[in-house]
């Protein structure tokens, strides 16, 4: 029995396929295996993973490595992707002009305007002015309400309160006259005294109407048109809150600054163009798409993007033993996103969703030193190793084993670090492209847009559906279905959104709704993979027209995702292109395309 | 169910005054109503809380005796209290009241 193996070393996984070559030049597939890639793709460290995968696949059929006749590995295209993010806006509250943290239990209802005064000073105040009383944590709710009631009895007009502790409801419940109260103001000492302030609390289930309206603020503080323009950022950031405070200090305002986030320099045969990151993703991608072939991309020194681009080039330089000067960035994908940032000058620890641009870059060079890997394998295992051919061709051959396909065939390889496309025509000619932006970028964006600060949970959210724990005995899944439990759930899950991962429930500790998680997850997958699917296919399509591609087969790890293939299919159907997840050899799904192709190519 | 208003029932026996005050403040700030009953006779804290839970329209009962507190939910077994604490400071009691309220409202606990 002539046993051969096809080995595909990928960025994240190493896949193997074992087959028997029969007399009549026929191939009989026996088994396959998939293990995590050991070391960076293209280094001799990969050999450990290769051996693991081979042993696993061979054990399944009761064979061993010494019975292998030949091991075929791919001429891997060294493609390394990386991502970085730059925040491009910054909200700064100067001189404590507003409080917008939206506490969960404010007191009272309505709009209260007055001059800010310490509660200790209140009783000495005159009865001709209106006041907004400021209450630090040293005065508890009982004492505070007594002091305010005493002031009421002396006809001192208290119109609202700003409180440090979480006691807005407790105080208001004990007052003889009800007033709007904003509580949980952490840095109460920063609230300016003896200035005009406006406190607004909306009814339960409602949002404020006056302080989120620039004209509302103008009316209260008697502003001119130019001054009104200056309060727009404050009003804007208060939209959708149930409560807020705006304090008119002579110098204070809420400033929205654009952060100069550095430039990108794109080199092509037509010269060099430059664009600032803060121009936004749309402008950057417009520029990129106008360039026929990118020769290299650099980032401005001392910026996040500049650092990322240098890192990714260094990694590849080390990998291929080529000098840094020969390593070129061939593609970038820019995506507009938002990221929660603590507001500078905030009085209550407010965070604000600032604009950011995320960039994925892809580095490529000629050949990886696969010979080195081949040598090590031959030495360690005593089996002949052949470097069998271009990855794109192997992938296409493997993809063809999906029922319902024929040549010309286009494949979309949705990976972790890059999105690749290749088209193999009936004359055996292949055209391929590698683009930046794939699974890892999706995880990064989910992490930043939901403000999770947890890559692990972001990865789980990407791969799995979510549910809300509605009682100690049941959860409601995102599609509305209910799941019951025999034993009561751990209180740490109660009321939380959880990710259903491999039969386990992972609680999400940030304050995000289930709907928001689903929306962000789907939006990010759309913005990264659907955009890249179109970009990639347009590159390789005959005459750059998508309608000239008869069918597209999706392969790669991200093709296993529960939503991504459907999103791509929906988009491509607009171009009347048949697209779907591959089913290699009708048994592997979208996995094992290259390994299968390597085995098939044995017959020449 | 004796009590038809949607309240958490708080049953006390020789309770620590400050502990009771802080727990009630936690409930009140979160907007959940309560009714208090003071008992004179012997007790078992878990049973005290259990009876309160069975009488409560919200199904939640808080039992306080000296400086110990037990919170029972009617749909859980008596040996699986929602919360059970002994001693602590004002902040802890406030948080307990707040969490009982959040449980009633279906919100995640602090």
XYZ file of C-alpha atoms in Angstrom:
714
model
C 0.000 0.000 0.000
C 1.427 3.319 -1.028
C 0.601 5.868 1.638
C 1.090 9.555 1.054
C 0.322 12.617 3.134
C -0.547 16.205 2.250
C 0.454 18.799 4.851
C -0.828 22.369 4.881
C 0.887 24.696 7.351
C -1.346 27.662 8.035
C -1.023 30.660 10.314
C -3.202 29.133 13.010
C -3.695 25.472 12.081
C -1.714 22.698 10.464
C -3.911 20.324 8.460
C -3.037 16.896 7.194
C -4.659 14.468 4.800
C -3.628 10.774 4.367
C -4.386 8.815 1.239
C -3.549 5.543 -0.481
C -2.395 5.531 -4.088
C -3.975 2.604 -5.928
C -2.717 0.751 -8.988
C -4.958 2.415 -11.522
C -3.655 5.879 -10.695
C -6.541 6.396 -8.304
C -6.414 8.083 -4.929
C -8.294 6.667 -1.968
C -8.602 9.121 0.937
C -8.171 7.566 4.371
C -8.099 10.159 7.122
C -7.349 13.734 8.089
C -6.352 15.758 11.142
C -6.085 19.338 12.292
C -3.797 20.689 15.025
C -2.680 24.160 16.100
C 0.383 25.343 14.204
C 3.482 25.324 16.396
C 5.645 28.400 16.018
C 5.272 31.020 13.282
C 4.276 29.676 9.881
C 7.345 28.999 7.757
C 9.833 28.202 10.526
C 11.293 24.856 11.543
C 9.256 25.133 14.729
C 6.311 24.040 12.602
C 7.717 20.511 12.459
C 6.379 19.636 15.906
C 2.869 20.499 14.804
C 3.316 18.627 11.542
C 4.368 15.489 13.391
C 1.416 15.851 15.786
C -1.009 16.134 12.898
C 0.502 13.193 11.012
C 0.417 10.960 14.077
C -3.177 11.880 14.807
C -4.308 11.174 11.254
C -2.335 7.934 11.025
C -3.559 6.639 14.397
C -7.111 6.944 13.133
C -6.365 4.281 10.523
C -3.942 2.266 12.627
C -0.878 3.239 10.624
C 2.402 4.866 11.532
C 4.726 7.455 10.066
C 7.332 4.951 8.952
C 4.812 3.524 6.480
C 4.462 6.826 4.684
C 5.955 6.905 1.211
C 5.909 10.642 0.678
C 4.963 13.815 2.508
C 3.866 16.711 0.337
C 3.966 20.205 1.776
C 2.721 23.436 0.274
C 4.882 26.176 -1.077
C 3.411 28.433 1.547
C 2.955 32.054 0.690
C 4.282 33.945 3.614
C 1.409 36.206 4.511
C 1.408 37.788 7.891
C -1.313 40.109 9.061
C -1.512 42.385 12.048
C -3.888 45.031 13.354
C -3.705 48.340 15.193
C -6.076 51.064 16.232
C -5.785 54.829 16.443
C -8.269 56.998 18.295
C -8.931 60.113 16.275
C -11.258 62.153 18.439
C -11.052 63.178 22.037
C -13.738 64.715 24.235
C -12.451 66.977 26.969
C -14.561 68.640 29.608
C -12.783 71.765 30.725
C -13.511 73.419 34.038
C -16.171 70.885 34.982
C -18.832 72.111 32.623
C -21.066 69.083 32.626
C -21.861 65.789 34.309
C -23.035 63.081 31.934
C -22.483 59.671 33.542
C -26.180 58.773 33.590
C -26.526 57.101 37.035
C -29.049 54.292 37.300
C -31.175 55.686 40.158
C -31.392 59.506 40.014
C -33.913 61.200 42.308
C -36.997 63.209 41.457
C -38.012 64.497 38.074
C -37.847 67.783 36.164
C -35.488 70.657 35.478
C -33.893 72.569 38.354
C -31.783 75.678 37.828
C -29.886 77.579 40.475
C -26.571 78.685 41.896
C -24.381 75.864 43.219
C -23.860 75.903 46.968
C -22.389 73.466 49.521
C -25.021 71.873 51.723
C -23.202 73.159 54.791
C -23.572 76.724 53.487
C -27.194 76.303 52.464
C -28.820 77.389 55.681
C -26.936 80.689 55.623
C -28.054 81.451 52.068
C -30.451 84.184 51.099
C -34.095 83.530 50.262
C -34.027 85.619 47.089
C -31.961 83.230 44.956
C -32.541 79.736 43.571
C -29.969 77.105 44.566
C -28.588 73.771 43.439
C -27.238 72.092 46.561
C -24.024 70.041 46.390
C -23.821 67.098 48.823
C -20.521 65.257 49.508
C -20.326 61.729 50.946
C -19.706 63.019 54.460
C -23.385 64.022 54.717
C -25.630 60.948 54.585
C -29.151 60.950 53.174
C -30.923 61.440 56.478
C -28.819 64.439 57.471
C -28.961 65.868 53.948
C -32.739 65.654 53.664
C -33.139 67.219 57.111
C -30.879 70.114 56.143
C -32.708 70.709 52.868
C -36.115 70.579 54.565
C -34.891 73.099 57.125
C -33.917 75.386 54.238
C -37.352 74.922 52.651
C -38.975 75.979 55.901
C -36.901 79.164 55.813
C -38.158 79.831 52.233
C -34.750 79.147 50.735
C -35.446 77.936 47.187
C -33.561 74.672 46.550
C -34.273 73.656 42.965
C -32.032 70.602 42.537
C -29.199 68.595 44.111
C -25.899 67.063 43.033
C -24.896 64.142 45.281
C -21.696 62.146 45.650
C -23.179 58.891 47.054
C -25.768 56.675 45.375
C -28.587 58.266 47.408
C -30.627 60.346 44.957
C -33.847 58.431 45.574
C -33.327 58.188 49.333
C -32.907 61.947 49.681
C -35.776 62.922 47.412
C -38.208 60.561 49.174
C -37.708 62.534 52.401
C -38.056 66.064 51.058
C -41.144 68.157 51.638
C -40.739 69.496 48.097
C -39.589 67.122 45.315
C -36.557 68.162 43.264
C -34.423 66.561 40.518
C -31.273 64.947 41.937
C -28.227 63.579 40.082
C -26.190 61.192 42.249
C -23.032 59.041 42.061
C -20.895 62.081 41.202
C -17.483 60.700 42.134
C -15.397 63.869 42.008
C -17.882 66.116 43.796
C -15.107 68.439 44.963
C -14.596 69.454 41.312
C -18.107 70.852 40.998
C -17.610 74.627 40.915
C -19.455 76.524 43.614
C -21.350 79.793 43.229
C -22.038 79.363 39.535
C -25.290 78.720 37.673
C -26.083 75.044 37.127
C -28.973 73.209 35.515
C -29.997 69.700 36.630
C -32.438 67.681 34.568
C -33.940 64.296 35.401
C -36.405 62.694 33.012
C -39.306 60.443 33.962
C -38.667 56.729 34.239
C -38.157 55.276 30.786
C -37.645 58.720 29.232
C -34.623 60.773 28.232
C -33.811 64.421 28.930
C -35.120 67.037 26.521
C -33.626 70.365 27.558
C -29.958 69.805 28.325
C -29.487 67.651 25.225
C -30.725 70.576 23.116
C -28.278 73.437 22.414
C -31.166 75.900 22.309
C -32.366 74.533 25.655
C -28.956 75.280 27.160
C -28.927 78.686 25.430
C -32.273 79.598 27.009
C -31.171 78.609 30.509
C -27.843 80.408 30.375
C -28.975 83.264 28.123
C -26.378 82.554 25.431
C -25.686 84.354 22.178
C -25.497 82.457 18.878
C -21.708 82.017 18.950
C -21.767 80.784 22.526
C -24.544 78.353 21.617
C -22.353 76.819 18.953
C -19.767 76.113 21.638
C -22.196 74.099 23.762
C -23.103 71.700 20.940
C -20.556 69.022 22.001
C -21.974 69.072 25.547
C -25.552 68.775 24.323
C -24.587 66.039 21.904
C -22.925 63.892 24.527
C -26.001 64.131 26.775
C -28.415 62.817 24.158
C -30.154 59.665 25.337
C -29.367 60.129 29.039
C -32.001 59.962 31.719
C -30.290 62.667 33.781
C -27.596 65.320 33.357
C -26.060 68.454 34.802
C -24.743 71.415 32.830
C -22.704 74.002 34.685
C -21.965 77.327 33.113
C -18.489 78.317 34.124
C -16.946 81.364 32.449
C -14.069 79.442 30.886
C -15.507 75.978 30.771
C -16.797 74.073 27.811
C -16.831 70.598 26.324
C -14.272 70.359 23.585
C -14.200 67.818 20.815
C -10.658 67.559 19.588
C -9.387 65.747 16.536
C -6.236 63.896 17.499
C -3.610 64.026 14.796
C -3.123 60.294 14.433
C -0.292 60.242 11.964
C 0.033 59.588 8.278
C 0.136 56.585 6.043
C 2.504 56.670 3.092
C 1.508 54.483 0.166
C 4.091 53.719 -2.531
C 3.198 52.563 -6.009
C 4.746 52.742 -9.434
C 3.083 56.139 -9.766
C 4.936 57.564 -6.778
C 4.047 58.180 -3.158
C 0.759 59.373 -1.732
C 0.103 60.256 1.863
C -3.068 60.388 3.946
C -3.752 61.149 7.583
C -5.406 58.370 9.610
C -7.826 60.941 10.971
C -9.273 61.338 7.473
C -11.232 58.209 8.318
C -11.523 54.730 6.833
C -13.656 55.664 3.839
C -11.097 58.153 2.557
C -8.217 55.766 3.198
C -9.909 52.890 1.370
C -10.859 55.164 -1.532
C -7.195 56.035 -1.932
C -6.138 52.384 -1.652
C -8.643 51.222 -4.239
C -7.456 53.838 -6.733
C -3.955 52.396 -6.662
C -3.565 49.494 -9.027
C -0.673 47.844 -7.319
C 0.682 48.842 -3.955
C 4.436 48.493 -3.703
C 4.759 49.287 -0.045
C 3.082 51.139 2.827
C 4.733 52.935 5.712
C 3.330 54.540 8.822
C 4.487 57.730 10.473
C 7.081 57.158 13.164
C 5.966 57.256 16.810
C 2.306 56.484 16.058
C 0.420 53.258 16.811
C 0.066 52.535 13.111
C 3.726 53.262 12.451
C 4.683 50.864 15.250
C 2.387 48.124 14.016
C 3.680 48.333 10.450
C 7.267 48.158 11.672
C 6.493 45.152 13.857
C 4.834 43.186 11.124
C 7.709 43.905 8.727
C 10.269 42.875 11.352
C 8.477 39.603 12.017
C 8.534 38.679 8.364
C 12.129 39.787 7.966
C 13.182 37.440 10.765
C 11.060 34.687 9.327
C 12.469 34.802 5.836
C 15.986 35.913 6.668
C 15.494 38.771 4.267
C 16.598 42.297 5.047
C 13.922 44.701 6.284
C 14.284 46.725 3.106
C 12.947 43.822 1.040
C 9.781 43.391 3.107
C 6.783 45.172 1.622
C 3.242 45.816 2.854
C 0.930 44.905 0.029
C -2.443 45.752 1.396
C -4.254 47.474 4.232
C -7.862 47.481 5.327
C -9.099 50.496 7.284
C -12.352 50.360 9.220
C -14.057 53.169 11.134
C -14.947 52.132 14.630
C -15.596 53.539 18.090
C -13.838 52.872 21.346
C -14.886 53.871 24.874
C -12.462 56.339 26.436
C -12.608 57.972 29.876
C -13.467 61.598 29.320
C -10.704 63.965 30.336
C -12.034 66.318 33.003
C -15.061 64.189 33.779
C -16.644 64.691 37.181
C -18.127 61.226 37.508
C -15.804 58.926 35.588
C -17.768 59.311 32.347
C -16.678 57.348 29.309
C -17.446 58.471 25.830
C -17.399 56.514 22.568
C -14.610 58.176 20.615
C -14.038 57.722 16.916
C -11.161 55.465 15.987
C -9.734 53.946 12.850
C -8.591 50.349 12.926
C -6.076 49.192 10.356
C -5.110 45.679 9.315
C -1.906 45.361 7.311
C -0.647 42.431 5.294
C 2.955 41.673 4.532
C 4.057 39.371 1.776
C 7.317 38.307 0.280
C 8.506 35.715 -2.232
C 9.070 32.332 -0.790
C 9.259 30.998 2.669
C 12.230 28.807 3.356
C 10.101 25.662 3.037
C 13.257 23.763 2.049
C 14.515 24.111 5.602
C 11.317 22.612 6.959
C 11.461 19.821 4.363
C 15.024 18.981 5.400
C 14.142 18.774 9.076
C 11.143 16.543 8.389
C 13.201 14.200 6.211
C 15.911 13.999 8.832
C 13.589 13.407 11.781
C 11.044 11.118 10.164
C 13.014 9.409 7.440
C 10.276 10.051 4.893
C 10.746 11.781 1.539
C 9.313 15.296 1.449
C 8.241 17.171 -1.676
C 7.354 20.858 -1.873
C 4.418 20.441 -4.090
C 3.233 23.675 -5.488
C 1.496 26.996 -5.236
C -0.935 27.202 -2.332
C -3.669 28.823 -4.376
C -3.660 26.005 -6.936
C -3.665 23.329 -4.230
C -6.557 25.038 -2.482
C -8.521 25.222 -5.707
C -7.918 21.528 -6.466
C -9.086 20.620 -2.988
C -12.101 22.886 -3.249
C -13.141 21.150 -6.465
C -13.883 18.021 -4.436
C -16.983 19.839 -3.208
C -20.014 18.434 -4.992
C -21.633 20.849 -7.389
C -18.503 22.666 -8.467
C -16.639 22.810 -11.748
C -13.900 24.830 -13.415
C -13.377 27.749 -13.524
C -13.592 27.812 -9.752
C -12.979 30.743 -7.422
C -12.137 30.191 -3.789
C -12.344 32.635 -0.949
C -10.086 31.628 1.904
C -11.340 33.328 5.057
C -8.552 33.023 7.560
C -7.396 34.643 10.767
C -4.770 37.017 9.430
C -5.780 37.493 5.819
C -8.590 37.067 3.334
C -7.356 35.351 0.172
C -8.987 34.677 -3.162
C -7.903 32.579 -6.105
C -9.450 31.647 -9.411
C -8.458 28.507 -11.302
C -9.612 28.319 -14.893
C -10.072 25.293 -17.128
C -6.685 25.876 -18.724
C -5.043 25.428 -15.327
C -4.170 29.105 -14.984
C -4.451 30.547 -11.510
C -4.775 34.140 -10.382
C -4.658 34.954 -6.686
C -4.697 37.829 -4.217
C -4.085 38.243 -0.508
C -5.808 40.984 1.438
C -5.401 42.353 4.943
C -8.265 42.014 7.382
C -9.833 38.768 8.570
C -10.815 36.864 11.739
C -8.388 38.603 14.070
C -9.595 42.042 12.980
C -13.174 40.950 13.691
C -12.205 39.986 17.252
C -10.349 43.277 17.740
C -13.327 45.337 16.589
C -15.835 43.398 18.713
C -13.541 44.009 21.671
C -13.263 47.752 21.110
C -16.822 48.566 20.037
C -18.363 46.771 22.997
C -15.711 48.181 25.337
C -14.978 44.695 26.686
C -11.197 44.975 27.169
C -11.082 41.193 27.016
C -9.838 39.468 23.868
C -10.841 36.033 25.093
C -14.503 36.899 25.599
C -14.516 38.876 22.340
C -13.318 35.782 20.500
C -16.089 33.742 22.159
C -18.696 36.341 21.186
C -17.471 36.173 17.604
C -17.926 32.403 17.441
C -21.047 31.782 19.512
C -24.614 32.948 20.041
C -25.522 34.835 23.221
C -28.403 34.570 25.696
C -29.921 36.543 28.594
C -30.316 34.936 32.000
C -33.885 35.849 32.883
C -34.348 33.857 36.074
C -32.428 31.385 38.162
C -33.914 28.575 36.104
C -34.009 29.751 32.511
C -32.180 31.713 29.838
C -33.571 33.300 26.700
C -31.371 32.879 23.625
C -30.858 35.553 21.037
C -33.321 33.885 18.684
C -36.013 33.942 21.381
C -35.841 30.286 22.370
C -35.888 29.472 26.068
C -33.657 26.944 27.783
C -34.575 25.609 31.224
C -32.258 24.249 33.916
C -32.964 21.622 36.572
C -30.697 23.161 39.146
C -30.724 26.884 39.961
C -28.042 28.855 38.145
C -25.143 30.450 39.958
C -26.123 33.992 41.061
C -23.105 35.331 39.190
C -25.057 34.650 35.982
C -28.303 36.219 37.155
C -29.588 39.019 34.934
C -26.506 38.899 32.759
C -25.903 38.328 29.088
C -23.924 35.108 28.626
C -22.037 33.586 25.703
C -22.927 29.950 25.023
C -19.569 28.390 24.282
C -19.163 24.624 24.038
C -21.953 23.918 26.516
C -20.539 26.436 28.981
C -22.037 29.805 29.898
C -19.568 32.687 30.016
C -20.980 35.791 31.722
C -20.309 39.228 30.278
C -19.529 41.659 33.033
C -19.811 44.897 31.085
C -23.062 46.826 30.915
C -24.103 45.917 27.353
C -27.460 44.617 26.186
C -27.891 41.378 24.283
C -29.264 43.296 21.295
C -26.187 45.519 21.174
C -23.860 42.501 21.233
C -25.700 40.837 18.352
C -25.779 44.086 16.371
C -22.054 44.787 16.803
C -21.076 41.191 16.104
C -22.965 41.113 12.817
C -21.931 44.626 11.797
C -18.237 43.879 12.338
C -18.399 40.633 10.356
C -20.143 42.540 7.563
C -17.635 45.397 7.554
C -14.595 43.110 7.512
C -15.486 39.952 5.621
C -18.165 41.074 3.221
C -16.103 44.113 2.262
C -13.005 41.995 1.794
C -14.858 39.272 -0.097
C -15.929 41.877 -2.650
C -12.485 43.488 -2.795
C -10.770 40.128 -3.273
C -13.149 38.760 -5.885
C -13.097 42.003 -7.890
C -9.307 41.709 -8.100
C -9.271 38.181 -9.525
C -12.466 38.251 -11.549
C -12.027 38.137 -15.347
C -12.072 41.787 -16.415
C -12.595 42.697 -12.736
C -16.282 42.003 -13.107
C -17.790 39.832 -10.407
C -20.487 38.565 -12.724
C -17.816 36.676 -14.682
C -17.228 34.305 -11.795
C -19.607 31.348 -12.039
C -19.143 29.928 -8.595
C -17.293 30.770 -5.412
C -16.426 28.297 -2.699
C -15.621 29.458 0.821
C -12.800 27.745 2.702
C -10.733 28.435 5.801
C -11.372 28.726 9.513
C -13.661 31.725 9.317
C -15.800 29.900 6.765
C -16.861 27.729 9.701
C -18.368 30.732 11.438
C -22.116 30.510 12.011
C -22.881 33.825 10.291
C -20.084 34.853 7.944
C -20.761 32.523 4.970
C -24.429 33.533 4.933
C -23.532 37.253 5.009
C -21.202 36.753 2.050
C -23.691 34.615 0.163
C -26.365 37.289 0.591
C -24.066 39.975 -0.768
C -22.768 37.906 -3.683
C -26.252 36.862 -4.725
C -26.768 40.511 -5.685
C -24.191 39.859 -8.420
C -25.843 36.565 -9.332
C -22.797 34.632 -8.113
C -23.324 31.202 -6.579
C -21.413 31.081 -3.319
C -21.325 28.716 -0.415
C -19.266 26.992 2.192
C -17.042 24.279 0.708
C -17.497 20.663 1.650
C -14.110 19.163 0.863
C -14.425 15.522 -0.160
C -18.024 15.779 1.037
C -16.772 15.202 4.546
C -14.482 17.966 5.758
C -16.581 21.068 5.361
C -14.446 24.123 4.542
C -11.327 22.582 6.057
C -8.481 20.612 4.526
C -8.653 22.132 1.031
C -4.913 22.632 0.573
C -3.937 19.302 2.144
C -6.400 17.497 -0.120
C -5.139 19.375 -3.151
C -1.556 18.415 -2.309
C -2.505 14.745 -2.311
C -4.478 15.067 -5.546
C -1.558 16.774 -7.270
C 0.567 13.645 -6.676
C -0.887 12.207 -9.828
C 0.430 15.171 -11.774
C -50.039 35.072 50.016
C -51.097 37.492 52.691
C -49.622 40.610 51.234
C -50.854 41.664 47.796
C -48.706 44.785 47.416
C -45.468 43.935 45.592
C -43.159 44.099 48.595
C -40.131 42.292 49.914
C -40.996 41.208 53.457
C -38.381 41.913 56.124
C -38.757 39.832 59.296
C -36.741 41.008 62.279
C -35.865 39.534 65.630
C -33.662 41.635 67.911
C -32.133 43.107 64.807
C -29.079 45.359 64.698
C -30.694 48.733 64.033
C -27.979 50.041 61.734
C -27.918 46.838 59.718
C -31.658 47.048 59.154
C -31.456 50.740 58.219
C -28.744 50.152 55.636
C -30.460 47.137 54.076
C -33.711 49.093 53.782
C -31.840 52.076 52.284
C -30.393 49.736 49.640
C -33.898 48.532 48.726
C -35.363 52.034 48.733
C -32.673 53.567 46.492
C -33.380 50.885 43.899
C -37.088 51.650 44.077
C -38.313 48.325 45.496
C -41.002 48.408 48.203
C -40.765 46.550 51.507
C -42.821 45.784 54.615
C -41.289 45.178 58.001
C -42.487 42.863 60.706
C -40.876 42.602 64.117
C -41.106 39.295 65.939
C -40.689 38.471 69.584
C -40.354 34.725 69.706
C -37.614 32.203 69.115
C -36.552 31.601 65.614
C -34.397 29.830 63.077
C -33.008 32.485 60.786
C -33.500 30.533 57.561
C -37.080 29.682 58.568
C -37.714 33.308 59.475
C -36.628 34.385 56.002
C -38.512 31.499 54.380
C -41.820 32.386 55.954
C -41.289 35.986 54.888
C -40.615 34.859 51.312
C -43.772 32.746 51.234
C -45.843 35.705 52.414
C -44.245 38.158 49.973
C -45.978 38.843 46.651
C -42.494 39.169 45.123
C -41.478 35.852 46.639
C -38.495 37.324 48.456
C -38.053 37.433 52.227
C -35.262 38.948 54.297
C -34.677 37.560 57.792
C -32.578 39.596 60.210
C -31.578 38.469 63.704
C -28.894 40.277 65.740
C -26.239 40.991 63.120
C -27.010 38.097 60.844
C -29.106 38.223 57.701
C -30.568 35.550 55.428
C -32.462 36.176 52.172
C -34.782 33.492 50.821
C -36.504 33.213 47.439
C -39.655 31.106 47.392
C -38.661 29.110 44.311
C -35.372 27.962 45.801
C -34.864 25.295 48.460
C -34.479 26.538 52.012
C -30.896 25.308 52.067
C -30.077 27.485 49.045
C -30.558 31.059 50.325
C -30.071 33.920 47.877
C -27.784 35.655 50.337
C -26.587 34.884 53.853
C -24.244 37.152 55.745
C -23.058 37.687 59.279
C -21.522 40.967 60.437
C -20.071 43.493 58.021
C -20.129 47.235 57.551
C -22.714 49.750 56.391
C -21.494 49.548 52.802
C -21.941 45.762 52.757
C -25.505 45.973 54.108
C -26.385 48.727 51.656
C -25.088 46.545 48.850
C -27.088 43.563 50.119
C -30.307 45.597 50.056
C -29.362 46.872 46.622
C -28.726 43.329 45.341
C -32.011 41.997 46.737
C -33.743 44.812 44.855
C -31.777 44.109 41.685
C -32.709 40.430 41.959
C -36.364 41.389 42.157
C -35.910 43.643 39.103
C -34.129 40.934 37.097
C -30.904 42.934 36.954
C -27.369 41.610 37.383
C -26.049 41.739 40.954
C -23.303 44.105 42.073
